[in-house]
Coordinates of C-alpha atoms in Angstrom, one line a residue:
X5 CA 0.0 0.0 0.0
X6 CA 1.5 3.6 -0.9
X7 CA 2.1 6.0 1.4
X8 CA -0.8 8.3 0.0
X9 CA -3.3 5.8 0.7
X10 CA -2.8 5.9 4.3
X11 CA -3.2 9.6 4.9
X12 CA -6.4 10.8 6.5
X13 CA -9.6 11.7 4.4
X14 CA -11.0 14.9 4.7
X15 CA -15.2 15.1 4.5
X16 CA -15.5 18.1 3.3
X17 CA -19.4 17.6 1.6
X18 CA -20.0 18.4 5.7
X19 CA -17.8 21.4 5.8
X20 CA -19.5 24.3 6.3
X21 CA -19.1 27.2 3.4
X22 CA -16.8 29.3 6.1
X23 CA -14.8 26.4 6.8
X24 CA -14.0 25.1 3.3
X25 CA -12.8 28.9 2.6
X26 CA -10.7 29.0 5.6
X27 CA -8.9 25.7 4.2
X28 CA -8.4 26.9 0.7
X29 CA -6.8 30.3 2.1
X30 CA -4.5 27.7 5.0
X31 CA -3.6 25.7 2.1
X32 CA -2.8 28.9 -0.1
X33 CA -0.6 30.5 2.8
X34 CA -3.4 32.6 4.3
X35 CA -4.8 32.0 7.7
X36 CA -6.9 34.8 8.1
X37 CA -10.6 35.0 8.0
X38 CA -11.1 38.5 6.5
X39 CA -12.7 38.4 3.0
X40 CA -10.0 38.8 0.2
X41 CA -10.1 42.7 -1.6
X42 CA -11.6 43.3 -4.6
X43 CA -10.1 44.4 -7.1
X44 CA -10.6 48.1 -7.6
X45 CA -11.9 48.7 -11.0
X46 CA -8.9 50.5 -13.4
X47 CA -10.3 54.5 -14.3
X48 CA -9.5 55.4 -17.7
X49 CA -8.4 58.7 -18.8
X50 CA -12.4 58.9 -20.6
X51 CA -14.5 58.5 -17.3
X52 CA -14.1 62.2 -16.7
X53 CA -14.3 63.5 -20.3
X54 CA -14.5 66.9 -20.4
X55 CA -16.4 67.8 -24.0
X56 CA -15.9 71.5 -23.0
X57 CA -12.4 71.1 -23.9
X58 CA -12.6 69.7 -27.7
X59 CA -14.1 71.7 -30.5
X60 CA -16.9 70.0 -33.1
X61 CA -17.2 69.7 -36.7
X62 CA -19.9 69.2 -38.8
X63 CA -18.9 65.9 -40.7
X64 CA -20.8 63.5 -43.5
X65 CA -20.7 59.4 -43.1
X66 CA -21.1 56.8 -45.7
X67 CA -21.8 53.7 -44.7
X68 CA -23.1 50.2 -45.8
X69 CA -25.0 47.5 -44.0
X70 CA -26.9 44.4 -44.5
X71 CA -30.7 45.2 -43.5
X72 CA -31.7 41.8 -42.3
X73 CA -30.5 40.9 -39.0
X74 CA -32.0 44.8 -38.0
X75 CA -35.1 46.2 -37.7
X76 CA -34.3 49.0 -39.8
X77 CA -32.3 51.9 -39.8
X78 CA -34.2 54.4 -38.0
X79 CA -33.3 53.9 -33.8
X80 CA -36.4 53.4 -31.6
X81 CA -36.3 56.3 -29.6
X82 CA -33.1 57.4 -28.2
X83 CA -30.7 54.4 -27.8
X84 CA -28.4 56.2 -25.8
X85 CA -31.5 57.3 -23.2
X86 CA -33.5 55.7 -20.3
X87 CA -32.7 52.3 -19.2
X88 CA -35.9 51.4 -20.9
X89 CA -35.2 53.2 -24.0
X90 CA -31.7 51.1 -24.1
X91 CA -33.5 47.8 -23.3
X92 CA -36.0 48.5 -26.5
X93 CA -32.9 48.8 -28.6
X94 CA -31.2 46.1 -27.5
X95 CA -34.5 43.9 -28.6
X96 CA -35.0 45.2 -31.5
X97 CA -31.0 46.8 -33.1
X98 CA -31.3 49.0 -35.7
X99 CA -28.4 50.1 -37.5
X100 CA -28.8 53.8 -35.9
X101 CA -28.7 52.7 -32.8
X102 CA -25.4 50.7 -33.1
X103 CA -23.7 54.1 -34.8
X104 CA -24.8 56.3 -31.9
X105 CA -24.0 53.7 -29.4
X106 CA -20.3 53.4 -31.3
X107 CA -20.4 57.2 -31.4
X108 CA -20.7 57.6 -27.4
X109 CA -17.7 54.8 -27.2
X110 CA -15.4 56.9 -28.8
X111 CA -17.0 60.8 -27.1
X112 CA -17.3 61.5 -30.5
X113 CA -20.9 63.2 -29.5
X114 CA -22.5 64.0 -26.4
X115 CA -26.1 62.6 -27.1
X116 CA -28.0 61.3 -30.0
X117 CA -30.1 64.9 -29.8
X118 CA -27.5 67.4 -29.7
X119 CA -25.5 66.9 -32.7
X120 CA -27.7 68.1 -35.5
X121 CA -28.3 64.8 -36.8
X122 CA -29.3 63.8 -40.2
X123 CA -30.3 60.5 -42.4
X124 CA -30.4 60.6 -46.7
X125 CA -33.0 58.0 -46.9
X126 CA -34.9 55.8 -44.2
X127 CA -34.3 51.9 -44.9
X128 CA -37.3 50.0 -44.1
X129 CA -36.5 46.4 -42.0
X130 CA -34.3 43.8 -44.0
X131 CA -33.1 46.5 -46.5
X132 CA -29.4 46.6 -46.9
X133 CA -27.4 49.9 -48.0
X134 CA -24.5 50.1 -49.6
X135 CA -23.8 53.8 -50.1
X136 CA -26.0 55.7 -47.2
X137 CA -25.3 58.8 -45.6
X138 CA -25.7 60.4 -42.6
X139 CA -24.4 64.6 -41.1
X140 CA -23.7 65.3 -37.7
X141 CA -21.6 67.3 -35.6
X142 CA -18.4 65.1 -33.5
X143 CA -16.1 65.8 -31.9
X144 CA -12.6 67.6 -33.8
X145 CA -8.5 66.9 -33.2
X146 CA -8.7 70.7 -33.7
X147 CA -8.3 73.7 -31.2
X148 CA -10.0 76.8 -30.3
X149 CA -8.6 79.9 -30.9
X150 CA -8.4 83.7 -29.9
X151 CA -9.1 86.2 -32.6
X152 CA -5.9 87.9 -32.2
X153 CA -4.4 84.3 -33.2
X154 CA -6.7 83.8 -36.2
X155 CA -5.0 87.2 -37.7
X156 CA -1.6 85.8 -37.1
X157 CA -2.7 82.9 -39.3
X158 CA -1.1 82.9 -42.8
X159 CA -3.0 82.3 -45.6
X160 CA -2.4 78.7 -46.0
X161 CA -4.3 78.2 -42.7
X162 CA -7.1 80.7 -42.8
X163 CA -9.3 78.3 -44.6
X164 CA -9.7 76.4 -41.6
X165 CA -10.9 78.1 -39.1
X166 CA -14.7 77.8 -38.6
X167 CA -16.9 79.3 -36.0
X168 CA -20.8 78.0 -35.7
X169 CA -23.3 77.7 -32.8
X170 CA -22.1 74.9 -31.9
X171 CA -18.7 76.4 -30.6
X172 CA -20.4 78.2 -29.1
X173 CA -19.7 81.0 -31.5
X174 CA -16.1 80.4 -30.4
X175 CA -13.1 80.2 -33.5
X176 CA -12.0 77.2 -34.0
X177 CA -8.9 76.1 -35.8
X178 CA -9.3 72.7 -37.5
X179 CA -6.6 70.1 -38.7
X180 CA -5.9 69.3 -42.1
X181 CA -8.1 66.1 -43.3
X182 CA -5.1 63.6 -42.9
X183 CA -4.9 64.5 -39.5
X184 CA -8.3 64.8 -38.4
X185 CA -9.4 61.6 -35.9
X186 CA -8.8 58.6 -37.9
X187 CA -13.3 58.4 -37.6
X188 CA -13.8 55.3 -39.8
X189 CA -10.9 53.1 -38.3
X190 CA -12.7 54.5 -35.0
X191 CA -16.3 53.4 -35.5
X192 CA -15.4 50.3 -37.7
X193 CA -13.5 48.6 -34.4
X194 CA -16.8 49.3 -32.5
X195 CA -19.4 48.1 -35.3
X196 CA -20.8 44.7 -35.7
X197 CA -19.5 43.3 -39.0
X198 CA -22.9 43.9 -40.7
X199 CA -21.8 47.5 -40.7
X200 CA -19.0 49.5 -42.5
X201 CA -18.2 53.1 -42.5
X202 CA -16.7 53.6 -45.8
X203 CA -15.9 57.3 -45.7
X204 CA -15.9 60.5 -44.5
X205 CA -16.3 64.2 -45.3
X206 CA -15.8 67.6 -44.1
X207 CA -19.3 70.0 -44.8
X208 CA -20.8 72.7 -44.1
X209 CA -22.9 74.0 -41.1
X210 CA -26.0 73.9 -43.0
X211 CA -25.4 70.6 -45.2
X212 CA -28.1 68.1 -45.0
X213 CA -27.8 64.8 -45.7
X214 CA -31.7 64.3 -47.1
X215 CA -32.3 68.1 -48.2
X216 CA -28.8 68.2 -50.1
X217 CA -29.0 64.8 -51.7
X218 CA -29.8 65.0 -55.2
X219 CA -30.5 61.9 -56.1
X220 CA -30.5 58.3 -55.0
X221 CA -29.4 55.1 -56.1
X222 CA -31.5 51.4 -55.8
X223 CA -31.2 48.2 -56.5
X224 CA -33.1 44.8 -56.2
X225 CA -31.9 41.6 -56.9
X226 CA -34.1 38.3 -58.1
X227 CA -33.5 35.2 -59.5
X228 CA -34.8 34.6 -63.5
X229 CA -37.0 31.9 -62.3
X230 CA -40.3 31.8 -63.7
X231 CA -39.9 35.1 -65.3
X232 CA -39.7 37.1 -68.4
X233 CA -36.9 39.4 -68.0
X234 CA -37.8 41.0 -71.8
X235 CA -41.7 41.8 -70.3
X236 CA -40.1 43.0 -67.5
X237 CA -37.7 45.3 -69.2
X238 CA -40.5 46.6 -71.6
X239 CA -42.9 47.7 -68.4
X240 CA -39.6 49.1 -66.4
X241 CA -39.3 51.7 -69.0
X242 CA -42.8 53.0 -68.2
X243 CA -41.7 54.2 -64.6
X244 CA -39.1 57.0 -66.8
X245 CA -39.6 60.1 -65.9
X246 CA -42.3 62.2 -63.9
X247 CA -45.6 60.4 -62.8
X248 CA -47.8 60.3 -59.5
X249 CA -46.8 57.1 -57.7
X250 CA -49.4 57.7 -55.3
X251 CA -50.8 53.7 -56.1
X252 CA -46.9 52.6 -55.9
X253 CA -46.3 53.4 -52.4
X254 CA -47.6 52.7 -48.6
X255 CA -49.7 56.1 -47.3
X256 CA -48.8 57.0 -44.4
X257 CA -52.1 59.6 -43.0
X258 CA -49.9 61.2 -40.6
X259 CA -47.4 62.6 -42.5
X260 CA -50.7 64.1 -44.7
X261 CA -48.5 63.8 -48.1
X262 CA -50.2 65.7 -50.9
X263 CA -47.8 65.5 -53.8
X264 CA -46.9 61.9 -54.8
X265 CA -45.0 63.1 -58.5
X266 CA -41.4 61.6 -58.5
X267 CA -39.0 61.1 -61.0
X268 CA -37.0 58.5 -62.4
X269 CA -33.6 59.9 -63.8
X270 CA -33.6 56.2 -64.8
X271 CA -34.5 52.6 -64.6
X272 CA -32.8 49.2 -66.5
X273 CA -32.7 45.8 -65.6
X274 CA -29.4 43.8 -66.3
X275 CA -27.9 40.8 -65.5
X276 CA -25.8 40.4 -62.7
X277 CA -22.2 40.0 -63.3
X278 CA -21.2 37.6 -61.0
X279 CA -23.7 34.8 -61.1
X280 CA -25.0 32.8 -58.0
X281 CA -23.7 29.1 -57.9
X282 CA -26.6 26.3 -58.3
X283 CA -24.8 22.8 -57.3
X284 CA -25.7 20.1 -60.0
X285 CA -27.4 22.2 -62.2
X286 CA -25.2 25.0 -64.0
X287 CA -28.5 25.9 -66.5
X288 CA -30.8 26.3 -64.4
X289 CA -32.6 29.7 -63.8
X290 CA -32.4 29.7 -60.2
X291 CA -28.9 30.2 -60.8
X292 CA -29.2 32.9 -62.9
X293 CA -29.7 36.6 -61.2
X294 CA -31.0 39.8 -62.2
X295 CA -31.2 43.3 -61.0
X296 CA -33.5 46.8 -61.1
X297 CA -31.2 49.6 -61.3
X298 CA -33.0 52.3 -60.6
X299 CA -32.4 56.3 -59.9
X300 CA -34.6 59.1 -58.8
X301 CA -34.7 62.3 -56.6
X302 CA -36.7 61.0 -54.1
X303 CA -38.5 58.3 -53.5
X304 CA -42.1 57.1 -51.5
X305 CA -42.6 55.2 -48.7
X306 CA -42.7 51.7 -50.2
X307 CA -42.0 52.6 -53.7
X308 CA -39.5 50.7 -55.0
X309 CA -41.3 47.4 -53.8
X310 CA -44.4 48.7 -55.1
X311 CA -43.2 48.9 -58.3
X312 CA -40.9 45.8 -58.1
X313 CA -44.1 44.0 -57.7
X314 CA -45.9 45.0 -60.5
X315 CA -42.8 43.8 -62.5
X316 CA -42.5 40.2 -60.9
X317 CA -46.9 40.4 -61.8
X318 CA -45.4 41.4 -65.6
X319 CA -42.7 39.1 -65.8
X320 CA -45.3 36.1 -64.7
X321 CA -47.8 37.0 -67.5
X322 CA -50.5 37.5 -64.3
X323 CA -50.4 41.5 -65.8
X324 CA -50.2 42.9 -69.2
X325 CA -47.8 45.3 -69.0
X326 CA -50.0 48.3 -69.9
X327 CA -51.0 48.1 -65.8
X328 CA -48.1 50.9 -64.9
X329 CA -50.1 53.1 -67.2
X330 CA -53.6 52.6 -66.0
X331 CA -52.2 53.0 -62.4
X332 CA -50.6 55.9 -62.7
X333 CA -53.7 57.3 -64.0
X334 CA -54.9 58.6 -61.3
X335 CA -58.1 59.9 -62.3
X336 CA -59.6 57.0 -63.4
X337 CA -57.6 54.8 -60.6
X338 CA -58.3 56.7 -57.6
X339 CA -57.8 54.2 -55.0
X340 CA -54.8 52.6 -54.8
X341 CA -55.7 48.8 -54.9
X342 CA -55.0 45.7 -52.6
X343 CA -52.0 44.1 -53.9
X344 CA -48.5 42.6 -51.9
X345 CA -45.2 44.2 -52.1
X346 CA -42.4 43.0 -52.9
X347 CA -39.5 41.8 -50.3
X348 CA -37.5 43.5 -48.2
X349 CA -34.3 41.5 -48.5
X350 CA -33.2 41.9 -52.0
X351 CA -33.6 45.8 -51.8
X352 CA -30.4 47.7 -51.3
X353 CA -30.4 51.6 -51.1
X354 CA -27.2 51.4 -53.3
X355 CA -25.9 54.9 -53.5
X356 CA -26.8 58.6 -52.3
X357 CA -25.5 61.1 -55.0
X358 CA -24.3 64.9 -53.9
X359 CA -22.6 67.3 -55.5
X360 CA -18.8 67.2 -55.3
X361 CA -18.6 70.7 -53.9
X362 CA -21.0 69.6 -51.0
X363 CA -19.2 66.7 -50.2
X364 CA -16.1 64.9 -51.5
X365 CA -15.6 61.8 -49.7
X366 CA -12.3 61.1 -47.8
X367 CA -11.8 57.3 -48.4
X368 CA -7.8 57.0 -46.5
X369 CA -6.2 59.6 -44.6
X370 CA -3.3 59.6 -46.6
X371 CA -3.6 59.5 -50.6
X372 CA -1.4 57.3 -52.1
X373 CA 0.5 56.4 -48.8
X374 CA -1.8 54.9 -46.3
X375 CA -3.9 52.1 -47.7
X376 CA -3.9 50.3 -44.3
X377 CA -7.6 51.8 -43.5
X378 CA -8.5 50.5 -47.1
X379 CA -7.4 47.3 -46.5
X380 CA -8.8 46.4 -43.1
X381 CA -11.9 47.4 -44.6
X382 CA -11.7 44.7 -47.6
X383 CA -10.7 41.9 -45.2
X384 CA -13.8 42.6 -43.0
X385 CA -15.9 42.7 -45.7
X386 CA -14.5 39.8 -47.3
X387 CA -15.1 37.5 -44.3
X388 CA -18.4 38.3 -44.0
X389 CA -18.3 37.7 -47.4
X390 CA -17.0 33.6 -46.7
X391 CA -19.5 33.2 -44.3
X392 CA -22.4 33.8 -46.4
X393 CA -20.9 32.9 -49.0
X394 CA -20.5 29.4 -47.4
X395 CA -23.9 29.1 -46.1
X396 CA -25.3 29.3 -50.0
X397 CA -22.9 27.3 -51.0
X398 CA -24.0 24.4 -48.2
X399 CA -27.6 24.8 -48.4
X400 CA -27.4 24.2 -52.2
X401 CA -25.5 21.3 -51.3
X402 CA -28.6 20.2 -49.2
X403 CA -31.3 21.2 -51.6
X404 CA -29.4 19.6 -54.7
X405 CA -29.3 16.3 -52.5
X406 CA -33.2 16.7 -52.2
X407 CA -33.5 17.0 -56.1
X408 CA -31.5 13.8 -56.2
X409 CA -33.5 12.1 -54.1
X410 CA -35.9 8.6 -55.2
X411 CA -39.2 9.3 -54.3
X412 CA -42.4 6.9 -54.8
X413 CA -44.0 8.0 -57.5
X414 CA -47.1 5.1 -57.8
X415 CA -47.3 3.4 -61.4
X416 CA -49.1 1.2 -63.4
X417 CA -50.7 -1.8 -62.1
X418 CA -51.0 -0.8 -58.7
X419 CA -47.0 -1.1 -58.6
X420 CA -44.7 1.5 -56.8
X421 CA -42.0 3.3 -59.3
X422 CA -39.1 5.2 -58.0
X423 CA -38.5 8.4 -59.5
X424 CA -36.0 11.7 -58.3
X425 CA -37.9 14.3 -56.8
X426 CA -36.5 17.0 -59.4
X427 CA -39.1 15.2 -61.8
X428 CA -42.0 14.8 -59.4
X429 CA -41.5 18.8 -58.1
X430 CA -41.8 19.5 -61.8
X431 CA -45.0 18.1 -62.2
X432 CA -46.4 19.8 -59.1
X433 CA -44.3 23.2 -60.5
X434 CA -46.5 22.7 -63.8
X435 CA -49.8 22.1 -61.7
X436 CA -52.1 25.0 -63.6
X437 CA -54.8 24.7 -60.9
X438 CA -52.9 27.1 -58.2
X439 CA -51.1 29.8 -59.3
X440 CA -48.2 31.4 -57.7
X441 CA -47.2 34.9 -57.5
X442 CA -43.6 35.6 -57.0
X443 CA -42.5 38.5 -54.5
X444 CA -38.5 38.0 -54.3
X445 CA -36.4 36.1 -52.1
X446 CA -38.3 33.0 -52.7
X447 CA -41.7 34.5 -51.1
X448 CA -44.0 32.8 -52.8
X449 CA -47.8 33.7 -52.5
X450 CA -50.3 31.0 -53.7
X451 CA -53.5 31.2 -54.7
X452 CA -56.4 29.1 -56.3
X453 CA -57.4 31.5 -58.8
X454 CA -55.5 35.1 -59.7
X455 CA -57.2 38.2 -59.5
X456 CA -55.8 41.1 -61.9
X457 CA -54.8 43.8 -59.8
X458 CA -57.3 46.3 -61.1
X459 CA -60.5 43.8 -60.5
X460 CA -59.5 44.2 -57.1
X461 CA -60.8 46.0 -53.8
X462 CA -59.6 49.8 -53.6
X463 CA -58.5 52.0 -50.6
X464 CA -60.3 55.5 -50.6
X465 CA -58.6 57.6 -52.4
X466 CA -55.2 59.7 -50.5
X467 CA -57.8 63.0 -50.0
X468 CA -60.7 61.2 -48.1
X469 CA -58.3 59.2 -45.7
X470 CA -56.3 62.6 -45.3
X471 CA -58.9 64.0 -44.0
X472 CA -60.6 61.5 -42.1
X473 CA -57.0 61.0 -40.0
X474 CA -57.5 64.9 -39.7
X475 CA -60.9 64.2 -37.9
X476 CA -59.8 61.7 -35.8
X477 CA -57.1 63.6 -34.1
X478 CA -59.3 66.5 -33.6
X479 CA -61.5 64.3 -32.2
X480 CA -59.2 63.2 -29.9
X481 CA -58.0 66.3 -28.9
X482 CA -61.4 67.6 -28.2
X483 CA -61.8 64.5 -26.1
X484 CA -58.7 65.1 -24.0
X485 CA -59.6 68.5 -23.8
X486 CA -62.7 67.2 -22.6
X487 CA -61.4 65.0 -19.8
X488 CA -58.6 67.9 -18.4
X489 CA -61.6 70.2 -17.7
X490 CA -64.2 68.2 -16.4
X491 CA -64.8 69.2 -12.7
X492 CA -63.1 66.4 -9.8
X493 CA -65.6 64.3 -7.7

């Protein structure tokens, strides 16, 4: 028998919870009883930031994201507010509220209301972007200044002092570009992968990032399947130019819109370059992808899927394409009429156009010597890229094995026949008894019979549901007003 076997066994499962402490701390060196210190928590040099100290600048962002894990791009509320305002966000991210939240991080703003903040165009959920912008006032690397010292300023520098309200109407001397805060390398270490700030811009005090957009960019992507790309393109070309899109869009009452013209600077569908892989069949028109490429001034709520829906109906054969005409005739098609939009996934607000003397966008601090910022950006990007990428790859993998799979089929005789499922799907596919109309991203809606678009119920037209919202909220205001001077008891 070993020596170890002989020692004494300790019960410790009867120990109480002060004892077995007191043994860990004897066995460690320390005999005493007192409760070990905690660790005092390290303060950085930005728990007392003092904003007072550091000038602002008025500054543009462009950014991309991918819309779908978000519910939107507009923040619920304040993100950086209440405990309960925080607690929303956290439930339901939106892109906004992950840039403000990045934004604090770095005491590049005070608050989410006090930086004169705002958004080109408002993503819906599950719409990506790969050119938005956003203006707001951060904080600047640059330096306040007397007046005496702006005189002494030579001429080289004078261009660069700024003085606004929100110095307080105090002169401020601001770096050069390339030595501004590195703001992109900044917020990108901060930002979930789904988001990228590309670039950023110096601009003016009263730049706008809706009001001084001229135009924006959109595109939505859809697989050939089951369409007519040439139908398509034919009733595209009817959205060119300046129409009312009032029965292309979602009305919002509240906002009590009256003009619904738009225009289209221009519209084409083309192929996609770089086509989607389909394991085990290379032909196939699932595999082959198309996009809307589509520019205007502005656009409505809704629009583009609106109108992306009408397509998919032309591209089916469920519309003629002469439908675009007959609803933008407003006159005779006064109500806009019950029909689905399109998805939200495939949409991407693509680009937000400006004029170069507005903004000219600062892409690495250093041109044609630092490409480091450049670069860190393409390696993110490109490993969300993989992922993805490797996801369609595997569940083609698993749907191709489906296609391959033997399936009874019945036969002749009242004897069982194997056959793959690619062929029995087909027949089903080519079942003229339901009809299916396609809304991208594999939303499918089915339906025993389809109704054309214009046979269908209508809302009232945009004047009578102005108006009635109008009524209600005077109605309710007369009923509050009501209730606050009623006598008590």
């Amino acid at each position: 028998m070993s020596a170890s076997s002989t020692q004494p066994t300790m019960e410790y499962e009867n120990w109480t919870k002060e004892e077995l402490i007191s043994r860990l701390r004897s066995l460690e060196g320390k005999s005493t009883m007192e409760p070990a210190e905690t660790p005092r928590k390290r303060k950085g040099p930005r728990d007392n930031f003092d904003f007072s100290k550091f000038p602002q600048r008025k500054v543009a962002f462009k950014f991309s994201y991918f819309g779908w894990p978000y519910y939107g791009l507009a923040r619920q509320g304040n993100a950086l507010g209440s405990e309960e305002k925080q607690k929303q966000e956290d439930q339901y991210p939106t892109i906004e509220g992950e840039l403000f939240k990045a934004l604090a991080h770095c005491k590049l703003i005070t608050g989410e209301s006090e930086c004169d903040y705002s958004r080109c165009g408002r993503t819906d959920r599950g719409v990506s972007g790969f050119g938005q912008v956003v203006a707001l006032y951060v904080r600047s690397v640059g330096r306040f200044i007397t007046r005496e010292e702006a005189d002494q300023l030579d001429e080289s520098q004078r261009h660069l002092v700024t003085c606004d309200e929100f110095n307080q109407g105090q002169l401020v001397l601001l770096p050069e570009n390339e030595r501004e805060l590195p703001y992109v390398n900044m917020l990108n270490k901060l930002l979930p992968q789904e988001i990228r700030i590309l670039a950023w811009a110096p601009v003016k005090p009263d730049f706008s990032a809706r009001f001084s957009c001229k135009s924006r960019f959109y595109r939505y992507f859809f697989s050939q399947d089951g369409l007519d790309i040439e139908a398509m393109q034919q009733a595209a070309a009817k959205y060119l130019g300046t129409h009312d899109f009032r029965n292309f869009c979602r009305l919002d009452p509240a906002k009590q819109i009256k003009n619904f013209e738009r225009t289209v600077l221009d519209i084409a569908i083309t192929p996609v370059t770089s086509q989607v892989s389909f394991i085990g069949e290379a032909a196939s028109t699932e595999g082959k992808w198309w996009q809307l490429e589509l520019h205007g001034t502005a656009f409505l709520w809704h629009q583009v899927r609106c109108m992306m829906a009408i397509l998919f109906a032309v591209g089916q054969k469920l519309e003629p394409p002469d439908i675009i005409d007959r609803l933008m005739d407003v006159q005779t098609t006064s109500g806009k009429p019950e029909y689905e939009m399109a998805s939200d996934l495939p949409l991407v607000l693509a680009d937000c156009v400006f004029d170069k003397k507005d903004v000219d966008w600062i892409y690495v601090r250093n041109p044609g010597r630092d490409l480091g910022s450049m670069a860190t950006l393409d390696r993110s990007v490109l490993k969300l890229w993989s992922e993805l990428n490797t996801q369609a790859v595997i569940s083609s993998a698993l749907l191709q094995n489906l296609r391959d799979l033997a399936v009874p089929s019945g036969g002749a005789g009242g004897q069982e026949s194997m056959k793959p499922w690619s062929e029995c799907r087909k027949q089903l596919l080519d079942d003229e008894t339901v009809t299916k109309s396609i809304l991208g991203a594999g939303v499918i809606k089915h339906s025993k019979a389809y109704r054309p678009i214009l046979s269908r119920k209508r809302a009232d037209p945009v004047e009578l549901r102005n108006q009635a919202w109008l009524e209600r909220k005077g109605g309710n205001k007369r009923a509050r007003s009501d209730a606050d001077s009623a006598p008590l008891g």
